[in-house]
Amino acid sequence: SVILVVPSQQLELKRAMRMGAADTLSSPFSRDEIKQALQVADQRLSLPAGQPEKYAGRIITICGTKGGIGKTTVTVNLAVTMAKYNLKVAVVDADLQFGDAAIILDLQPRKTIYEFIKECNEDYSQIGSYMIHHSSGVDLLSAPHRPEFAEEIEGADLAAILSQLQQQYDVVLVDTPPALVETSLVALEHSTDILLITSMELPTLKNSKLGMETLETLGLKERTKIILNRDSEVKGLRLESVEEILGSPIFTRIPSDGNVVVPSINQGIPFVLSHSRAAVSRSIFTLASMILGKKSMSSSSPKEAPSFLARVLGRR
């Protein structure tokens, strides 16, 4: 919890609140004032008496140090899977220049995070009207329509958005670009869980190692879980070698299955819906259950989408 202490002539209450401050103090301040501020901060961190602990307000940031490694695909399919646990799930596409979450979900948002920042007048409680709903139950805050609009979204804006969404959703998944820009760092710092996506390619592993070192420098290594995407046998590389390179164990692996994943992206249907029995889908079910600490849904996952002929005949 944050308490901001600045000279009284420089005190900006709105900006302090946007940055997540629990209280503000103008300096110099008295012993009683700091004691009271600390009590307020402590109350904000504590659950009310008798309130059961749950996964409300959990922020999961999905990151990667190289483009094209399936980060957005994992984000979207993981979100759809988590929604099946009767959780209220949101996706924030924080790849602000070239975000693709809306395309993968076959959505065409009229308003994006850019319009929200331009129109909200710092009233972040309006965020709900800028989310677009998907039939799976997932709500999406889309990336801007144009790459140049990304410059209008600052780290403080994303921090305020995530703080607001935490109050409205059980799980918020944040998709980030393959670069450590200001907004990415803000998302990482606000995360309860960080999923670092990597693959069995030496350039990707080299960048992932640098990413892990950066996260460790930021004090975020303990929150980070390494996900090995497109897992397949690669000559000269073994799982033990990958873990040795990265200096951390692999949390879970997602198999390579272009025959399932590529068509699902092109059709705008998450593969956990269109091919729920496929190995790649079962790996996402397992990942969701591991993160949430719940029983995997793979044994009771939904049936695959019916064929055209089956739909015509009214059969599944």
PDB file of C-alpha atoms in Angstrom:
ATOM      1  CA  SER A   1       0.000   0.000   0.000  1.00  0.00           C
ATOM      2  CA  VAL A   2       1.303   3.446  -0.937  1.00  0.00           C
ATOM      3  CA  ILE A   3       1.500   6.627   1.119  1.00  0.00           C
ATOM      4  CA  LEU A   4       2.727   9.672  -0.787  1.00  0.00           C
ATOM      5  CA  VAL A   5       4.693  12.340   1.094  1.00  0.00           C
ATOM      6  CA  VAL A   6       5.514  15.532  -0.823  1.00  0.00           C
ATOM      7  CA  PRO A   7       5.901  19.252  -0.025  1.00  0.00           C
ATOM      8  CA  SER A   8       2.457  20.796   0.395  1.00  0.00           C
ATOM      9  CA  GLN A   9       2.877  23.135  -2.584  1.00  0.00           C
ATOM     10  CA  GLN A  10       3.479  20.126  -4.855  1.00  0.00           C
ATOM     11  CA  LEU A  11       0.610  17.970  -3.609  1.00  0.00           C
ATOM     12  CA  GLU A  12      -1.539  16.674  -6.509  1.00  0.00           C
ATOM     13  CA  LEU A  13      -4.336  14.638  -4.985  1.00  0.00           C
ATOM     14  CA  LYS A  14      -5.809  13.328  -8.234  1.00  0.00           C
ATOM     15  CA  ARG A  15      -2.475  12.099  -9.536  1.00  0.00           C
ATOM     16  CA  ALA A  16      -1.673  10.517  -6.174  1.00  0.00           C
ATOM     17  CA  MET A  17      -4.952   8.603  -6.163  1.00  0.00           C
ATOM     18  CA  ARG A  18      -4.399   7.485  -9.765  1.00  0.00           C
ATOM     19  CA  MET A  19      -1.060   6.020  -8.731  1.00  0.00           C
ATOM     20  CA  GLY A  20      -2.794   3.971  -6.053  1.00  0.00           C
ATOM     21  CA  ALA A  21      -1.901   6.000  -2.959  1.00  0.00           C
ATOM     22  CA  ALA A  22      -3.814   4.984   0.177  1.00  0.00           C
ATOM     23  CA  ASP A  23      -3.297   8.417   1.717  1.00  0.00           C
ATOM     24  CA  THR A  24      -1.372  11.654   1.240  1.00  0.00           C
ATOM     25  CA  LEU A  25       0.676  13.683   3.689  1.00  0.00           C
ATOM     26  CA  SER A  26       2.092  17.156   3.228  1.00  0.00           C
ATOM     27  CA  SER A  27       5.543  17.546   4.716  1.00  0.00           C
ATOM     28  CA  PRO A  28       6.478  18.362   7.371  1.00  0.00           C
ATOM     29  CA  PHE A  29       4.024  16.079   9.175  1.00  0.00           C
ATOM     30  CA  SER A  30       3.472  15.115  12.786  1.00  0.00           C
ATOM     31  CA  ARG A  31       3.944  11.702  14.421  1.00  0.00           C
ATOM     32  CA  ASP A  32       0.166  11.364  14.867  1.00  0.00           C
ATOM     33  CA  GLU A  33      -0.443  12.095  11.177  1.00  0.00           C
ATOM     34  CA  ILE A  34       1.937   9.387   9.991  1.00  0.00           C
ATOM     35  CA  LYS A  35       0.477   6.938  12.523  1.00  0.00           C
ATOM     36  CA  GLN A  36      -3.050   7.590  11.265  1.00  0.00           C
ATOM     37  CA  ALA A  37      -1.932   7.258   7.612  1.00  0.00           C
ATOM     38  CA  LEU A  38      -0.310   3.897   8.344  1.00  0.00           C
ATOM     39  CA  GLN A  39      -3.503   2.678  10.012  1.00  0.00           C
ATOM     40  CA  VAL A  40      -5.521   3.639   6.912  1.00  0.00           C
ATOM     41  CA  ALA A  41      -3.050   1.793   4.676  1.00  0.00           C
ATOM     42  CA  ASP A  42      -3.179  -1.281   6.909  1.00  0.00           C
ATOM     43  CA  GLN A  43      -6.981  -1.339   6.800  1.00  0.00           C
ATOM     44  CA  ARG A  44      -6.900  -1.281   2.988  1.00  0.00           C
ATOM     45  CA  LEU A  45      -4.632  -4.316   2.934  1.00  0.00           C
ATOM     46  CA  SER A  46      -6.771  -6.361   5.335  1.00  0.00           C
ATOM     47  CA  LEU A  47      -9.844  -8.421   4.467  1.00  0.00           C
ATOM     48  CA  PRO A  48     -12.947  -7.562   6.507  1.00  0.00           C
ATOM     49  CA  ALA A  49     -13.532  -9.937   9.422  1.00  0.00           C
ATOM     50  CA  GLY A  50     -15.373 -13.077   8.380  1.00  0.00           C
ATOM     51  CA  GLN A  51     -14.927 -12.448   4.637  1.00  0.00           C
ATOM     52  CA  PRO A  52     -13.702 -15.640   2.944  1.00  0.00           C
ATOM     53  CA  GLU A  53     -10.543 -15.437   0.881  1.00  0.00           C
ATOM     54  CA  LYS A  54     -11.120 -15.807  -2.861  1.00  0.00           C
ATOM     55  CA  TYR A  55      -9.484 -15.034  -6.168  1.00  0.00           C
ATOM     56  CA  ALA A  56     -11.210 -11.671  -6.572  1.00  0.00           C
ATOM     57  CA  GLY A  57      -9.012  -8.939  -7.920  1.00  0.00           C
ATOM     58  CA  ARG A  58      -6.282 -11.258  -9.155  1.00  0.00           C
ATOM     59  CA  ILE A  59      -4.136  -9.701 -11.895  1.00  0.00           C
ATOM     60  CA  ILE A  60      -2.238 -12.057 -14.204  1.00  0.00           C
ATOM     61  CA  THR A  61       0.176 -10.440 -16.637  1.00  0.00           C
ATOM     62  CA  ILE A  62       1.311 -12.462 -19.633  1.00  0.00           C
ATOM     63  CA  CYS A  63       4.657 -11.304 -21.009  1.00  0.00           C
ATOM     64  CA  GLY A  64       7.341 -12.406 -23.433  1.00  0.00           C
ATOM     65  CA  THR A  65      10.613 -11.044 -24.726  1.00  0.00           C
ATOM     66  CA  LYS A  66      10.045 -11.917 -28.365  1.00  0.00           C
ATOM     67  CA  GLY A  67       7.161 -11.378 -30.739  1.00  0.00           C
ATOM     68  CA  GLY A  68       5.296 -14.268 -32.318  1.00  0.00           C
ATOM     69  CA  ILE A  69       5.673 -16.749 -29.464  1.00  0.00           C
ATOM     70  CA  GLY A  70       1.915 -17.122 -28.870  1.00  0.00           C
ATOM     71  CA  LYS A  71       1.531 -14.760 -25.930  1.00  0.00           C
ATOM     72  CA  THR A  72      -1.834 -13.330 -26.990  1.00  0.00           C
ATOM     73  CA  THR A  73      -3.159 -16.756 -27.972  1.00  0.00           C
ATOM     74  CA  VAL A  74      -2.315 -18.110 -24.522  1.00  0.00           C
ATOM     75  CA  THR A  75      -3.875 -15.042 -22.866  1.00  0.00           C
ATOM     76  CA  VAL A  76      -7.189 -15.338 -24.698  1.00  0.00           C
ATOM     77  CA  ASN A  77      -7.573 -19.106 -24.308  1.00  0.00           C
ATOM     78  CA  LEU A  78      -6.583 -18.954 -20.641  1.00  0.00           C
ATOM     79  CA  ALA A  79      -9.174 -16.218 -20.045  1.00  0.00           C
ATOM     80  CA  VAL A  80     -11.922 -18.236 -21.741  1.00  0.00           C
ATOM     81  CA  THR A  81     -10.993 -21.284 -19.661  1.00  0.00           C
ATOM     82  CA  MET A  82     -11.026 -19.329 -16.392  1.00  0.00           C
ATOM     83  CA  ALA A  83     -14.469 -17.942 -17.225  1.00  0.00           C
ATOM     84  CA  LYS A  84     -15.740 -21.540 -17.170  1.00  0.00           C
ATOM     85  CA  TYR A  85     -15.040 -21.651 -13.423  1.00  0.00           C
ATOM     86  CA  ASN A  86     -17.893 -19.148 -12.985  1.00  0.00           C
ATOM     87  CA  LEU A  87     -15.363 -16.371 -12.462  1.00  0.00           C
ATOM     88  CA  LYS A  88     -15.806 -12.885 -13.825  1.00  0.00           C
ATOM     89  CA  VAL A  89     -12.850 -12.502 -16.176  1.00  0.00           C
ATOM     90  CA  ALA A  90     -11.460  -9.492 -18.036  1.00  0.00           C
ATOM     91  CA  VAL A  91      -8.671  -9.184 -20.595  1.00  0.00           C
ATOM     92  CA  VAL A  92      -6.739  -5.935 -20.991  1.00  0.00           C
ATOM     93  CA  ASP A  93      -4.875  -5.726 -24.284  1.00  0.00           C
ATOM     94  CA  ALA A  94      -1.878  -3.656 -23.183  1.00  0.00           C
ATOM     95  CA  ASP A  95       0.024  -4.336 -26.395  1.00  0.00           C
ATOM     96  CA  LEU A  96      -0.996  -0.798 -27.217  1.00  0.00           C
ATOM     97  CA  GLN A  97       0.507  -0.507 -30.705  1.00  0.00           C
ATOM     98  CA  PHE A  98      -0.248  -3.887 -32.259  1.00  0.00           C
ATOM     99  CA  GLY A  99      -2.653  -5.714 -29.949  1.00  0.00           C
ATOM    100  CA  ASP A 100      -4.527  -8.666 -31.480  1.00  0.00           C
ATOM    101  CA  ALA A 101      -6.765  -9.914 -28.673  1.00  0.00           C
ATOM    102  CA  ALA A 102      -9.918  -8.570 -30.361  1.00  0.00           C
ATOM    103  CA  ILE A 103      -9.092 -10.372 -33.610  1.00  0.00           C
ATOM    104  CA  ILE A 104      -8.472 -13.692 -31.879  1.00  0.00           C
ATOM    105  CA  LEU A 105     -11.883 -13.337 -30.202  1.00  0.00           C
ATOM    106  CA  ASP A 106     -13.509 -12.204 -33.479  1.00  0.00           C
ATOM    107  CA  LEU A 107     -14.620  -8.935 -31.894  1.00  0.00           C
ATOM    108  CA  GLN A 108     -14.837  -5.496 -33.493  1.00  0.00           C
ATOM    109  CA  PRO A 109     -14.762  -2.959 -30.637  1.00  0.00           C
ATOM    110  CA  ARG A 110     -15.947   0.545 -31.427  1.00  0.00           C
ATOM    111  CA  LYS A 111     -14.290   1.919 -28.293  1.00  0.00           C
ATOM    112  CA  THR A 112     -10.851   1.003 -27.012  1.00  0.00           C
ATOM    113  CA  ILE A 113      -8.555   1.925 -24.140  1.00  0.00           C
ATOM    114  CA  TYR A 114      -7.616   5.035 -26.151  1.00  0.00           C
ATOM    115  CA  GLU A 115     -11.185   6.345 -26.271  1.00  0.00           C
ATOM    116  CA  PHE A 116     -11.575   5.595 -22.582  1.00  0.00           C
ATOM    117  CA  ILE A 117      -8.520   7.649 -21.594  1.00  0.00           C
ATOM    118  CA  LYS A 118      -9.609  10.536 -23.822  1.00  0.00           C
ATOM    119  CA  GLU A 119     -13.213  10.578 -22.586  1.00  0.00           C
ATOM    120  CA  CYS A 120     -13.191   9.435 -18.958  1.00  0.00           C
ATOM    121  CA  ASN A 121     -11.970  12.752 -17.435  1.00  0.00           C
ATOM    122  CA  GLU A 122     -10.143  10.718 -14.775  1.00  0.00           C
ATOM    123  CA  ASP A 123     -13.399   9.065 -13.698  1.00  0.00           C
ATOM    124  CA  TYR A 124     -12.173   5.480 -14.011  1.00  0.00           C
ATOM    125  CA  SER A 125     -15.424   4.041 -12.681  1.00  0.00           C
ATOM    126  CA  GLN A 126     -16.788   4.380 -16.261  1.00  0.00           C
ATOM    127  CA  ILE A 127     -14.513   1.575 -17.489  1.00  0.00           C
ATOM    128  CA  GLY A 128     -17.389  -0.926 -17.815  1.00  0.00           C
ATOM    129  CA  SER A 129     -18.948   0.883 -20.782  1.00  0.00           C
ATOM    130  CA  TYR A 130     -15.680   0.522 -22.724  1.00  0.00           C
ATOM    131  CA  MET A 131     -15.389  -3.245 -22.246  1.00  0.00           C
ATOM    132  CA  ILE A 132     -16.645  -5.458 -25.072  1.00  0.00           C
ATOM    133  CA  HIS A 133     -18.328  -8.742 -24.114  1.00  0.00           C
ATOM    134  CA  HIS A 134     -17.496 -12.092 -25.694  1.00  0.00           C
ATOM    135  CA  SER A 135     -19.953 -14.991 -25.791  1.00  0.00           C
ATOM    136  CA  SER A 136     -17.581 -17.064 -23.606  1.00  0.00           C
ATOM    137  CA  GLY A 137     -18.211 -14.641 -20.726  1.00  0.00           C
ATOM    138  CA  VAL A 138     -14.903 -12.787 -21.055  1.00  0.00           C
ATOM    139  CA  ASP A 139     -14.856  -8.980 -21.239  1.00  0.00           C
ATOM    140  CA  LEU A 140     -12.142  -7.261 -23.282  1.00  0.00           C
ATOM    141  CA  LEU A 141     -10.607  -3.792 -23.053  1.00  0.00           C
ATOM    142  CA  SER A 142      -9.148  -3.560 -26.528  1.00  0.00           C
ATOM    143  CA  ALA A 143      -5.882  -1.980 -27.677  1.00  0.00           C
ATOM    144  CA  PRO A 144      -6.162   1.253 -29.727  1.00  0.00           C
ATOM    145  CA  HIS A 145      -7.121   1.032 -33.390  1.00  0.00           C
ATOM    146  CA  ARG A 146      -3.996   2.940 -34.474  1.00  0.00           C
ATOM    147  CA  PRO A 147      -0.377   2.427 -33.300  1.00  0.00           C
ATOM    148  CA  GLU A 148       0.211   6.167 -32.810  1.00  0.00           C
ATOM    149  CA  PHE A 149      -2.602   6.315 -30.232  1.00  0.00           C
ATOM    150  CA  ALA A 150      -0.468   4.246 -27.856  1.00  0.00           C
ATOM    151  CA  GLU A 151       1.485   7.378 -26.912  1.00  0.00           C
ATOM    152  CA  GLU A 152      -1.633   8.783 -25.245  1.00  0.00           C
ATOM    153  CA  ILE A 153      -1.796   5.994 -22.628  1.00  0.00           C
ATOM    154  CA  GLU A 154       0.606   6.487 -19.725  1.00  0.00           C
ATOM    155  CA  GLY A 155       1.643   4.103 -17.004  1.00  0.00           C
ATOM    156  CA  ALA A 156      -0.487   5.990 -14.482  1.00  0.00           C
ATOM    157  CA  ASP A 157      -3.535   5.467 -16.709  1.00  0.00           C
ATOM    158  CA  LEU A 158      -3.004   1.710 -16.858  1.00  0.00           C
ATOM    159  CA  ALA A 159      -2.402   1.569 -13.101  1.00  0.00           C
ATOM    160  CA  ALA A 160      -5.736   3.291 -12.469  1.00  0.00           C
ATOM    161  CA  ILE A 161      -7.533   1.011 -14.953  1.00  0.00           C
ATOM    162  CA  LEU A 162      -6.165  -2.143 -13.326  1.00  0.00           C
ATOM    163  CA  SER A 163      -7.086  -0.839  -9.877  1.00  0.00           C
ATOM    164  CA  GLN A 164     -10.652  -0.238 -11.052  1.00  0.00           C
ATOM    165  CA  LEU A 165     -10.972  -3.610 -12.792  1.00  0.00           C
ATOM    166  CA  GLN A 166      -9.736  -5.368  -9.651  1.00  0.00           C
ATOM    167  CA  GLN A 167     -12.875  -4.136  -7.917  1.00  0.00           C
ATOM    168  CA  GLN A 168     -15.148  -5.476 -10.660  1.00  0.00           C
ATOM    169  CA  TYR A 169     -13.582  -8.766 -11.790  1.00  0.00           C
ATOM    170  CA  ASP A 170     -12.322 -11.941 -10.168  1.00  0.00           C
ATOM    171  CA  VAL A 171      -9.433 -12.274 -12.623  1.00  0.00           C
ATOM    172  CA  VAL A 172      -7.848  -9.664 -14.898  1.00  0.00           C
ATOM    173  CA  LEU A 173      -5.445 -10.944 -17.554  1.00  0.00           C
ATOM    174  CA  VAL A 174      -3.096  -8.389 -19.101  1.00  0.00           C
ATOM    175  CA  ASP A 175      -1.476  -9.044 -22.473  1.00  0.00           C
ATOM    176  CA  THR A 176       1.725  -7.021 -22.936  1.00  0.00           C
ATOM    177  CA  PRO A 177       4.041  -6.223 -25.867  1.00  0.00           C
ATOM    178  CA  PRO A 178       7.454  -7.902 -26.275  1.00  0.00           C
ATOM    179  CA  ALA A 179       9.199  -4.850 -24.808  1.00  0.00           C
ATOM    180  CA  LEU A 180       9.685  -3.396 -21.330  1.00  0.00           C
ATOM    181  CA  VAL A 181       7.899  -0.101 -21.928  1.00  0.00           C
ATOM    182  CA  GLU A 182       6.391   1.968 -19.105  1.00  0.00           C
ATOM    183  CA  THR A 183       2.926   0.426 -19.325  1.00  0.00           C
ATOM    184  CA  SER A 184       4.383  -3.097 -19.310  1.00  0.00           C
ATOM    185  CA  LEU A 185       6.355  -2.360 -16.151  1.00  0.00           C
ATOM    186  CA  VAL A 186       3.227  -0.964 -14.490  1.00  0.00           C
ATOM    187  CA  ALA A 187       1.285  -4.131 -15.367  1.00  0.00           C
ATOM    188  CA  LEU A 188       4.082  -6.327 -14.029  1.00  0.00           C
ATOM    189  CA  GLU A 189       4.314  -4.395 -10.762  1.00  0.00           C
ATOM    190  CA  HIS A 190       0.541  -4.646 -10.203  1.00  0.00           C
ATOM    191  CA  SER A 191       0.441  -8.390 -10.923  1.00  0.00           C
ATOM    192  CA  THR A 192      -0.251 -11.181  -8.489  1.00  0.00           C
ATOM    193  CA  ASP A 193       1.036 -13.643 -11.097  1.00  0.00           C
ATOM    194  CA  ILE A 194       3.364 -13.179 -14.077  1.00  0.00           C
ATOM    195  CA  LEU A 195       3.441 -15.715 -16.886  1.00  0.00           C
ATOM    196  CA  LEU A 196       6.628 -15.505 -18.954  1.00  0.00           C
ATOM    197  CA  ILE A 197       6.057 -17.229 -22.301  1.00  0.00           C
ATOM    198  CA  THR A 198       9.073 -18.836 -23.965  1.00  0.00           C
ATOM    199  CA  SER A 199       9.798 -21.542 -26.542  1.00  0.00           C
ATOM    200  CA  MET A 200      12.438 -24.074 -27.563  1.00  0.00           C
ATOM    201  CA  GLU A 201      14.489 -21.695 -29.705  1.00  0.00           C
ATOM    202  CA  LEU A 202      17.870 -20.357 -28.651  1.00  0.00           C
ATOM    203  CA  PRO A 203      17.183 -16.670 -29.541  1.00  0.00           C
ATOM    204  CA  THR A 204      13.923 -16.805 -27.574  1.00  0.00           C
ATOM    205  CA  LEU A 205      15.590 -18.550 -24.639  1.00  0.00           C
ATOM    206  CA  LYS A 206      18.386 -15.971 -24.634  1.00  0.00           C
ATOM    207  CA  ASN A 207      15.864 -13.127 -24.462  1.00  0.00           C
ATOM    208  CA  SER A 208      13.796 -14.968 -21.855  1.00  0.00           C
ATOM    209  CA  LYS A 209      16.884 -15.318 -19.676  1.00  0.00           C
ATOM    210  CA  LEU A 210      17.414 -11.550 -19.910  1.00  0.00           C
ATOM    211  CA  GLY A 211      13.739 -11.089 -19.070  1.00  0.00           C
ATOM    212  CA  MET A 212      14.036 -13.265 -15.972  1.00  0.00           C
ATOM    213  CA  GLU A 213      17.113 -11.323 -14.852  1.00  0.00           C
ATOM    214  CA  THR A 214      15.191  -8.063 -15.267  1.00  0.00           C
ATOM    215  CA  LEU A 215      12.214  -9.402 -13.299  1.00  0.00           C
ATOM    216  CA  GLU A 216      14.585 -10.504 -10.553  1.00  0.00           C
ATOM    217  CA  THR A 217      16.106  -7.020 -10.455  1.00  0.00           C
ATOM    218  CA  LEU A 218      12.594  -5.593 -10.085  1.00  0.00           C
ATOM    219  CA  GLY A 219      11.872  -7.996  -7.219  1.00  0.00           C
ATOM    220  CA  LEU A 220       9.243  -9.849  -9.268  1.00  0.00           C
ATOM    221  CA  LYS A 221      10.897 -13.226  -9.789  1.00  0.00           C
ATOM    222  CA  GLU A 222       8.844 -14.935  -7.059  1.00  0.00           C
ATOM    223  CA  ARG A 223       5.611 -14.010  -8.857  1.00  0.00           C
ATOM    224  CA  THR A 224       6.876 -15.306 -12.218  1.00  0.00           C
ATOM    225  CA  LYS A 225       5.969 -18.659 -13.764  1.00  0.00           C
ATOM    226  CA  ILE A 226       7.695 -19.803 -16.957  1.00  0.00           C
ATOM    227  CA  ILE A 227       5.402 -21.288 -19.599  1.00  0.00           C
ATOM    228  CA  LEU A 228       7.059 -23.300 -22.353  1.00  0.00           C
ATOM    229  CA  ASN A 229       4.863 -22.756 -25.406  1.00  0.00           C
ATOM    230  CA  ARG A 230       4.942 -24.786 -28.639  1.00  0.00           C
ATOM    231  CA  ASP A 231       6.743 -27.549 -26.801  1.00  0.00           C
ATOM    232  CA  SER A 232       8.196 -30.170 -29.124  1.00  0.00           C
ATOM    233  CA  GLU A 233      11.331 -32.237 -29.485  1.00  0.00           C
ATOM    234  CA  VAL A 234      14.244 -30.086 -30.633  1.00  0.00           C
ATOM    235  CA  LYS A 235      17.587 -31.613 -31.466  1.00  0.00           C
ATOM    236  CA  GLY A 236      20.238 -30.463 -29.012  1.00  0.00           C
ATOM    237  CA  LEU A 237      17.772 -29.035 -26.484  1.00  0.00           C
ATOM    238  CA  ARG A 238      16.279 -30.838 -23.514  1.00  0.00           C
ATOM    239  CA  LEU A 239      13.906 -29.580 -20.828  1.00  0.00           C
ATOM    240  CA  GLU A 240      16.722 -29.697 -18.279  1.00  0.00           C
ATOM    241  CA  SER A 241      18.865 -27.546 -20.565  1.00  0.00           C
ATOM    242  CA  VAL A 242      16.080 -24.979 -20.904  1.00  0.00           C
ATOM    243  CA  GLU A 243      15.631 -24.769 -17.129  1.00  0.00           C
ATOM    244  CA  GLU A 244      19.382 -24.423 -16.692  1.00  0.00           C
ATOM    245  CA  ILE A 245      19.523 -21.583 -19.241  1.00  0.00           C
ATOM    246  CA  LEU A 246      16.640 -19.726 -17.600  1.00  0.00           C
ATOM    247  CA  GLY A 247      17.744 -20.429 -14.052  1.00  0.00           C
ATOM    248  CA  SER A 248      14.177 -21.397 -13.076  1.00  0.00           C
ATOM    249  CA  PRO A 249      11.926 -24.451 -13.423  1.00  0.00           C
ATOM    250  CA  ILE A 250       9.304 -24.672 -16.151  1.00  0.00           C
ATOM    251  CA  PHE A 251       5.864 -24.197 -14.586  1.00  0.00           C
ATOM    252  CA  THR A 252       4.040 -26.051 -17.370  1.00  0.00           C
ATOM    253  CA  ARG A 253       4.319 -26.862 -21.063  1.00  0.00           C
ATOM    254  CA  ILE A 254       1.926 -26.203 -23.944  1.00  0.00           C
ATOM    255  CA  PRO A 255       2.406 -28.549 -26.901  1.00  0.00           C
ATOM    256  CA  SER A 256       2.917 -27.396 -30.467  1.00  0.00           C
ATOM    257  CA  ASP A 257      -0.200 -27.981 -32.578  1.00  0.00           C
ATOM    258  CA  GLY A 258      -0.393 -25.692 -35.585  1.00  0.00           C
ATOM    259  CA  ASN A 259      -3.232 -27.729 -37.101  1.00  0.00           C
ATOM    260  CA  VAL A 260      -5.474 -26.640 -34.214  1.00  0.00           C
ATOM    261  CA  VAL A 261      -4.092 -23.262 -33.164  1.00  0.00           C
ATOM    262  CA  VAL A 262      -3.671 -21.542 -36.556  1.00  0.00           C
ATOM    263  CA  PRO A 263      -7.242 -22.247 -37.817  1.00  0.00           C
ATOM    264  CA  SER A 264      -8.667 -21.155 -34.448  1.00  0.00           C
ATOM    265  CA  ILE A 265      -6.874 -17.810 -34.766  1.00  0.00           C
ATOM    266  CA  ASN A 266      -7.990 -17.307 -38.374  1.00  0.00           C
ATOM    267  CA  GLN A 267     -11.590 -18.207 -37.507  1.00  0.00           C
ATOM    268  CA  GLY A 268     -11.678 -16.091 -34.343  1.00  0.00           C
ATOM    269  CA  ILE A 269     -12.691 -19.033 -32.151  1.00  0.00           C
ATOM    270  CA  PRO A 270     -10.458 -19.854 -29.138  1.00  0.00           C
ATOM    271  CA  PHE A 271      -9.220 -23.418 -29.533  1.00  0.00           C
ATOM    272  CA  VAL A 272     -10.351 -24.341 -26.003  1.00  0.00           C
ATOM    273  CA  LEU A 273     -13.861 -23.968 -27.447  1.00  0.00           C
ATOM    274  CA  SER A 274     -13.417 -25.307 -30.972  1.00  0.00           C
ATOM    275  CA  HIS A 275     -11.106 -28.227 -30.081  1.00  0.00           C
ATOM    276  CA  SER A 276     -11.576 -28.813 -26.394  1.00  0.00           C
ATOM    277  CA  ARG A 277     -10.260 -32.387 -26.532  1.00  0.00           C
ATOM    278  CA  ALA A 278      -6.998 -31.482 -28.252  1.00  0.00           C
ATOM    279  CA  ALA A 279      -3.771 -31.794 -26.270  1.00  0.00           C
ATOM    280  CA  VAL A 280      -3.091 -28.071 -26.588  1.00  0.00           C
ATOM    281  CA  SER A 281      -6.497 -27.294 -25.044  1.00  0.00           C
ATOM    282  CA  ARG A 282      -5.977 -29.744 -22.204  1.00  0.00           C
ATOM    283  CA  SER A 283      -2.690 -28.025 -21.411  1.00  0.00           C
ATOM    284  CA  ILE A 284      -4.536 -24.700 -21.049  1.00  0.00           C
ATOM    285  CA  PHE A 285      -7.115 -26.371 -18.775  1.00  0.00           C
ATOM    286  CA  THR A 286      -4.238 -27.651 -16.654  1.00  0.00           C
ATOM    287  CA  LEU A 287      -2.552 -24.243 -16.566  1.00  0.00           C
ATOM    288  CA  ALA A 288      -5.778 -22.559 -15.413  1.00  0.00           C
ATOM    289  CA  SER A 289      -6.335 -25.139 -12.675  1.00  0.00           C
ATOM    290  CA  MET A 290      -2.721 -24.795 -11.462  1.00  0.00           C
ATOM    291  CA  ILE A 291      -2.987 -21.011 -11.236  1.00  0.00           C
ATOM    292  CA  LEU A 292      -6.422 -20.992  -9.613  1.00  0.00           C
ATOM    293  CA  GLY A 293      -5.744 -23.958  -7.344  1.00  0.00           C
ATOM    294  CA  LYS A 294      -8.862 -25.701  -8.596  1.00  0.00           C
ATOM    295  CA  LYS A 295      -9.610 -29.103 -10.104  1.00  0.00           C
ATOM    296  CA  SER A 296      -8.823 -29.223 -13.811  1.00  0.00           C
ATOM    297  CA  MET A 297     -11.778 -28.966 -16.166  1.00  0.00           C
ATOM    298  CA  SER A 298     -10.131 -31.148 -18.798  1.00  0.00           C
ATOM    299  CA  SER A 299     -12.171 -34.200 -17.825  1.00  0.00           C
ATOM    300  CA  SER A 300     -15.433 -32.304 -18.152  1.00  0.00           C
ATOM    301  CA  SER A 301     -14.511 -29.792 -20.826  1.00  0.00           C
ATOM    302  CA  PRO A 302     -17.131 -28.673 -23.337  1.00  0.00           C
ATOM    303  CA  LYS A 303     -17.683 -30.612 -26.533  1.00  0.00           C
ATOM    304  CA  GLU A 304     -16.019 -29.455 -29.710  1.00  0.00           C
ATOM    305  CA  ALA A 305     -17.985 -27.162 -31.997  1.00  0.00           C
ATOM    306  CA  PRO A 306     -20.386 -29.190 -34.179  1.00  0.00           C
ATOM    307  CA  SER A 307     -19.652 -29.589 -37.870  1.00  0.00           C
ATOM    308  CA  PHE A 308     -21.685 -27.801 -40.516  1.00  0.00           C
ATOM    309  CA  LEU A 309     -23.554 -31.010 -41.382  1.00  0.00           C
ATOM    310  CA  ALA A 310     -24.347 -31.667 -37.729  1.00  0.00           C
ATOM    311  CA  ARG A 311     -25.736 -28.151 -37.332  1.00  0.00           C
ATOM    312  CA  VAL A 312     -27.912 -28.579 -40.413  1.00  0.00           C
ATOM    313  CA  LEU A 313     -29.276 -31.875 -39.059  1.00  0.00           C
ATOM    314  CA  GLY A 314     -29.751 -30.411 -35.593  1.00  0.00           C
ATOM    315  CA  ARG A 315     -27.368 -32.882 -34.010  1.00  0.00           C
ATOM    316  CA  ARG A 316     -24.154 -32.518 -31.969  1.00  0.00           C
TER     317      ARG A 316
END
